[in-house]
Coordinates of C-alpha atoms and ligand atoms in Angstrom, one line a residue:
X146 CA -88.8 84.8 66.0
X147 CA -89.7 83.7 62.4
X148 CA -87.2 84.7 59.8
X149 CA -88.9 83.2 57.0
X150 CA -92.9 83.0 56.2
X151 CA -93.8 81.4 53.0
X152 CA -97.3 81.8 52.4
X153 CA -99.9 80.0 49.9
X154 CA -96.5 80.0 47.1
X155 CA -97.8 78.6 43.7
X156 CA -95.2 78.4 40.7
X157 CA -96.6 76.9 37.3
X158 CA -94.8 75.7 34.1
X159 CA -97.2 75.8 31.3
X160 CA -99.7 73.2 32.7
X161 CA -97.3 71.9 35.4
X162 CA -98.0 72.7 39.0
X163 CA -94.3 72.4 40.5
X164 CA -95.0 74.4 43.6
X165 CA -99.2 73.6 44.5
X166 CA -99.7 76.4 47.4
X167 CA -97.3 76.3 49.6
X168 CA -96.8 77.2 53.0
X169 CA -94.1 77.3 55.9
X170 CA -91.9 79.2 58.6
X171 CA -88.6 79.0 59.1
X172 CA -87.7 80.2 62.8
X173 CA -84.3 81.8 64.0
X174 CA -81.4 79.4 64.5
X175 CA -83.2 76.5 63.2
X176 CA -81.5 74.5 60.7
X177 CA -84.5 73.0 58.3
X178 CA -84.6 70.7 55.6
X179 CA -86.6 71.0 52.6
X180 CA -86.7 67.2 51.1
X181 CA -88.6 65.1 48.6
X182 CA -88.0 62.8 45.5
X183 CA -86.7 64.7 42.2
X184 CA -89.1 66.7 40.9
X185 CA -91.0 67.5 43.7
X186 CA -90.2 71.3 43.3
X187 CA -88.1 71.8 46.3
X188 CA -85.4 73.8 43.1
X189 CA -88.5 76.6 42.4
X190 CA -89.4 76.8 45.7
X191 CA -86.4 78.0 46.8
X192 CA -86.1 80.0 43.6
X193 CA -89.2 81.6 44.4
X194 CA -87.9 82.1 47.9
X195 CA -84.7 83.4 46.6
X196 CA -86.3 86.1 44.4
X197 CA -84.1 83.6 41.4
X198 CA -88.2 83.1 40.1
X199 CA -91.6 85.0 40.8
X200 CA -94.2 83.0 41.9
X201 CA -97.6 82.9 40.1
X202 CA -99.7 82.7 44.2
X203 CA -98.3 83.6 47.8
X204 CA -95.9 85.7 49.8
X205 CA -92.7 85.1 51.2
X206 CA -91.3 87.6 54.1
X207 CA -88.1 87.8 55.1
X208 CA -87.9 89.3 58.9
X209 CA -90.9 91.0 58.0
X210 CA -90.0 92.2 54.6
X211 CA -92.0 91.0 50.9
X212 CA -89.6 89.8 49.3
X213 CA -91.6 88.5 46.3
X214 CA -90.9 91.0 42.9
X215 CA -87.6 92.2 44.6
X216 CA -84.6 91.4 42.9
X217 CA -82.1 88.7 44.5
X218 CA -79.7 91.7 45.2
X219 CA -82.5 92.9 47.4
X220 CA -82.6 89.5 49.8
X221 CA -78.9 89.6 49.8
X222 CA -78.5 93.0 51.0
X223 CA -81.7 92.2 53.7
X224 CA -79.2 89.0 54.9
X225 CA -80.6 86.8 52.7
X226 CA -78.1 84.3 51.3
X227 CA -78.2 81.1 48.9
X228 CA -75.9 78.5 47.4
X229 CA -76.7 76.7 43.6
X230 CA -77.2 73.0 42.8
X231 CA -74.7 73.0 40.4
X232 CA -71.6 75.2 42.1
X233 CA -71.1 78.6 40.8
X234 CA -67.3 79.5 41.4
X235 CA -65.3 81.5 39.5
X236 CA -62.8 78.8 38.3
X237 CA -59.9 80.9 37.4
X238 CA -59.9 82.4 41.1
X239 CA -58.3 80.5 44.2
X240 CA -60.9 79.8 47.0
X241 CA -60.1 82.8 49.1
X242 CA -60.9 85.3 45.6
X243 CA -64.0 83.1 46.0
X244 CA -65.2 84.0 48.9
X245 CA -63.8 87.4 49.1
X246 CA -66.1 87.9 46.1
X247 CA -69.3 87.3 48.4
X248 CA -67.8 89.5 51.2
X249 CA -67.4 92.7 48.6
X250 CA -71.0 91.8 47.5
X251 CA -72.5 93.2 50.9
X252 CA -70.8 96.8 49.6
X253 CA -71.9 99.2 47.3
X254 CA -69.3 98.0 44.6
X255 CA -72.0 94.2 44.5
X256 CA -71.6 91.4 43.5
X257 CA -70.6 91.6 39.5
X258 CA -68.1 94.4 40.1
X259 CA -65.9 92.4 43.4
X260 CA -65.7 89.1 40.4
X261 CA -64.8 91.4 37.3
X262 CA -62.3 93.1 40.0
X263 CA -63.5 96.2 39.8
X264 CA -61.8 98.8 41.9
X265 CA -62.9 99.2 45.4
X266 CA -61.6 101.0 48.2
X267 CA -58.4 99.5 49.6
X268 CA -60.2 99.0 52.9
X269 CA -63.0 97.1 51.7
X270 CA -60.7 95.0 50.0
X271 CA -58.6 94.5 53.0
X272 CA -61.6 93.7 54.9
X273 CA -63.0 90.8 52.8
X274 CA -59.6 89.4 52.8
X275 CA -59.7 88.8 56.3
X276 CA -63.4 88.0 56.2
X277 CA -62.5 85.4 53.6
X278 CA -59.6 84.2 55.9
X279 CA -62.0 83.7 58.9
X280 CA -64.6 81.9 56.8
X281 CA -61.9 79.3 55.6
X282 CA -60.9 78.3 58.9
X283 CA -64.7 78.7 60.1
X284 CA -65.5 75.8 57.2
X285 CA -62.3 74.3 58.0
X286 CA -60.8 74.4 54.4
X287 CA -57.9 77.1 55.1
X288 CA -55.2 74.5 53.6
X289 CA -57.0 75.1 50.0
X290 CA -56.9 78.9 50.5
X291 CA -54.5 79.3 47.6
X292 CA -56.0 76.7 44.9
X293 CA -57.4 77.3 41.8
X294 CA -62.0 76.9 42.3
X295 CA -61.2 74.8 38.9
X296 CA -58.6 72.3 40.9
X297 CA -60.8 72.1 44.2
X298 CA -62.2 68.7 44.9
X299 CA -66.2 68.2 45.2
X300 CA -66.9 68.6 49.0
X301 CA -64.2 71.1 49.5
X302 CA -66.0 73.5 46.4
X303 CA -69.1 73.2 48.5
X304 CA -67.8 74.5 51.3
X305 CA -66.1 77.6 49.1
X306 CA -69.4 77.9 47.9
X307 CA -71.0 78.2 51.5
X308 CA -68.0 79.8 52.6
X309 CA -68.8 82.7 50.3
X310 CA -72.2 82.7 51.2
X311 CA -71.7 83.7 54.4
X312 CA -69.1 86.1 53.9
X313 CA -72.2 88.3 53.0
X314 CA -72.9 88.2 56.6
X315 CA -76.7 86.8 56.2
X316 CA -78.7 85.7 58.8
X317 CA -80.2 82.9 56.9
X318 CA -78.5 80.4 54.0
X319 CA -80.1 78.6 52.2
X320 CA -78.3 76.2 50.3
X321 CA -79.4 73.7 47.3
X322 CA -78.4 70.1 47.9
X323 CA -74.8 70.6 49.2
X324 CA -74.5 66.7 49.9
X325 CA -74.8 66.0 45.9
X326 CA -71.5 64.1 45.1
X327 CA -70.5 64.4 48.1
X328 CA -68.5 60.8 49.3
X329 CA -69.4 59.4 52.8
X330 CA -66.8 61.6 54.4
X331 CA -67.1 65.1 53.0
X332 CA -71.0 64.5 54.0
X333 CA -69.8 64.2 57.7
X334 CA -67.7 67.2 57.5
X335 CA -70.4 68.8 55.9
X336 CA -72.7 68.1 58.9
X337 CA -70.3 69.3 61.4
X338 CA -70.4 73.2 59.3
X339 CA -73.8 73.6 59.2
X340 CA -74.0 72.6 62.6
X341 CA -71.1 75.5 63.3
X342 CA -73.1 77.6 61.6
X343 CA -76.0 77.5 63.3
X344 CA -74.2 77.7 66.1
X345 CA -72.7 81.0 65.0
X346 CA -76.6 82.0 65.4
X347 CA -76.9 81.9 61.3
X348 CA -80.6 80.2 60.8
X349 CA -80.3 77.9 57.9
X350 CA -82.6 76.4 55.4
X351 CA -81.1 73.4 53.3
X352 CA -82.7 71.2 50.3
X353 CA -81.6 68.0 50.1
X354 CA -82.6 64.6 48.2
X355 CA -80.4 62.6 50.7
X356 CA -82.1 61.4 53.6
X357 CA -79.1 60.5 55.6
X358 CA -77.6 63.9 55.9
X359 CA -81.2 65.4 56.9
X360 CA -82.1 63.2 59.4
X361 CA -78.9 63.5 61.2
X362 CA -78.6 67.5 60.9
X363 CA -82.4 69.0 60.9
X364 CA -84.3 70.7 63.4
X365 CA -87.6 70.5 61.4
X366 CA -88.0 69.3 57.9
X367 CA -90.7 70.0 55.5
X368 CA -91.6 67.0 52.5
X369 CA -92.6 68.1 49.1
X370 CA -94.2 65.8 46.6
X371 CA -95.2 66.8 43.1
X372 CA -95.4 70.4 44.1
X373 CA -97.7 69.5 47.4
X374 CA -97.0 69.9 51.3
X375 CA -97.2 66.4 52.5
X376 CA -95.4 66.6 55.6
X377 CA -94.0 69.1 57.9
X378 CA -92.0 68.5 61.3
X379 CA -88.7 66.9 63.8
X380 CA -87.0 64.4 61.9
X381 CA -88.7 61.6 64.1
X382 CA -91.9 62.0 62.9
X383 CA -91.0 62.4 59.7
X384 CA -89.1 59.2 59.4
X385 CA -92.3 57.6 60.1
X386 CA -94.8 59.4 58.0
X387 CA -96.6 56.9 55.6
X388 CA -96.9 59.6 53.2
X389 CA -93.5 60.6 53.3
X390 CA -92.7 56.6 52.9
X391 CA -95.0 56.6 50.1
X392 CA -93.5 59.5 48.3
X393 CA -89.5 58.1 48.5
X394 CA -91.0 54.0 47.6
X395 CA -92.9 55.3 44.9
X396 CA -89.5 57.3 43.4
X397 CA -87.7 54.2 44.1
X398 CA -90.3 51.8 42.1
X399 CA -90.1 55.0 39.1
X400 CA -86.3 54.5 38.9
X401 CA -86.6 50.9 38.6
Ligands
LIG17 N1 -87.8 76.2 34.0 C1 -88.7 75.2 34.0 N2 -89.5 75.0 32.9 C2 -90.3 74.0 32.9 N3 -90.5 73.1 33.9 C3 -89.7 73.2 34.9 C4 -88.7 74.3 35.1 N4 -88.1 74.1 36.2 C5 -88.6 73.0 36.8 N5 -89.6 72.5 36.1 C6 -90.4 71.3 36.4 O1 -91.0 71.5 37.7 C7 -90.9 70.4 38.4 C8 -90.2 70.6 39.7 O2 -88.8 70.8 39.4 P1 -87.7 71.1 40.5 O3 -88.2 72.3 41.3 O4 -86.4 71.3 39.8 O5 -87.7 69.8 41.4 P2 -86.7 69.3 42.5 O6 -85.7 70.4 42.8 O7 -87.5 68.9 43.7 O8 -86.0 68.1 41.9 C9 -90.3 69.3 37.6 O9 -91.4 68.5 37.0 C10 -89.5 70.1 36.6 O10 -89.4 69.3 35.4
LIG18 MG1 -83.6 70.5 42.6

């Protein structure tokens, strides 16, 4: 089944062309990548996707649904979930609050009302605590249960962050580069949960800049460069593209 259908998306900044008409499917229980060099446009895509930006062109569907002019609120409640670039925890709440936070967002109460602590039934409550319990031990980070988001190490606030998107029960995630600042071993760990994810039949769609982490964990990847489609499929033949090659050398040569 396809979860997600993109279709013809075009999103322009004054006379910049950061997503050029593009198009793509995610199907169920696949985990894909999104990749490219920085400023490719992979961020508004998935803003666009997100309903976090209104694209100018094009249509995305979500099981079926437009989802372009809807609110984000809207692709939550449809199982719709995302993570930031830069992490949005509340600081001043340990990583359970966290995470209970995206389990109350699936009620009535949202989002806004679970982090100001609004009151909600006592059941509800009760509920995303133990959601929030489950989801630890699902991202194996339990043992940080009762720190403060603001004391939380790097890869361990990704995985709050992920953590609390799935406590709104989506069936998709997408999540923006979870492997930035990540060290060589919170990447690996971070493999192994979006691999238990899928595998907890949650379809996942992941933008990353490092190559590494996306080779090792994708089903399908799409490239983008400069706002263009350049390459679409298994990890294998991407690898080998010469445009895809192109795209990463030529990044490479502009850092230098
Ligand atoms: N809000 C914005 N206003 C103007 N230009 C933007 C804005 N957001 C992104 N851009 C530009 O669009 C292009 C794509 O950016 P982005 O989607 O963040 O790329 P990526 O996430 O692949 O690094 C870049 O040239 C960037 O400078
Ligand atoms: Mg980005």
């Amino acid at each position: 089944m396809t979860m997600l259908k993109v279709r013809g998306v075009s999103r322009r900044f004054g006379g910049l062309t950061a997503v050029d008409d593009v198009s793509f499917d995610v199907h169920e229980g696949q985990i894909k990548a999104l990749i490219g060099p920085n400023g490719a446009g992979k961020s508004t895509l998935f803003n666009c996707v997100t309903g976090f930006d209104t694209p100018h062109e094009g249509s995305v569907e979500f099981k079926g649904q437009q989802l372009v002019g809807r609110r984000p609120q809207v692709a939550v409640q449809m199982g719709l979930a995302r993570t930031f670039q830069n992490t949005q925890l509340f600081d001043e709440m340990t990583a359970h609050e966290n995470v209970m936070v995206g389990a109350a967002a699936r009620h009535a109460a949202g989002f806004f009302a679970a982090a100001l602590r609004l009151p909600t039934a006592l059941a509800q409550e009760q509920e995303a605590a133990a959601t929030a319990s489950r989801l630890l031990r699902r991202t194996g980070i339990e043992e940080w249960a009762d720190t403060f988001a603001a004391d939380l190490p790097a890869g361990i606030r990704r995985l709050v962050e992920i953590a609390r998107a799935l406590a709104t029960d989506p069936s998709m995630v997408l999540l923006d580069e979870p492997a930035a600042g990540l060290n060589a071993t919170e990447t690996a760990e971070l493999v192994e949960t979006l691999r238990r994810i899928r595998d907890d039949g949650v379809t996942v769609l992941v933008v990353e800049h490092d190559m590494g982490l996306v080779m090792e964990v994708s089903d399908e990847i799409l490239v983008l460069d400069r706002g263009k489609k350049i390459a679409e499929g298994p990890p294998r033949m991407i690898q080998k593209d010469p445009l895809v090659i192109a795209a990463y050398l030529g990044e490479e040569s502009d850092d230098g």
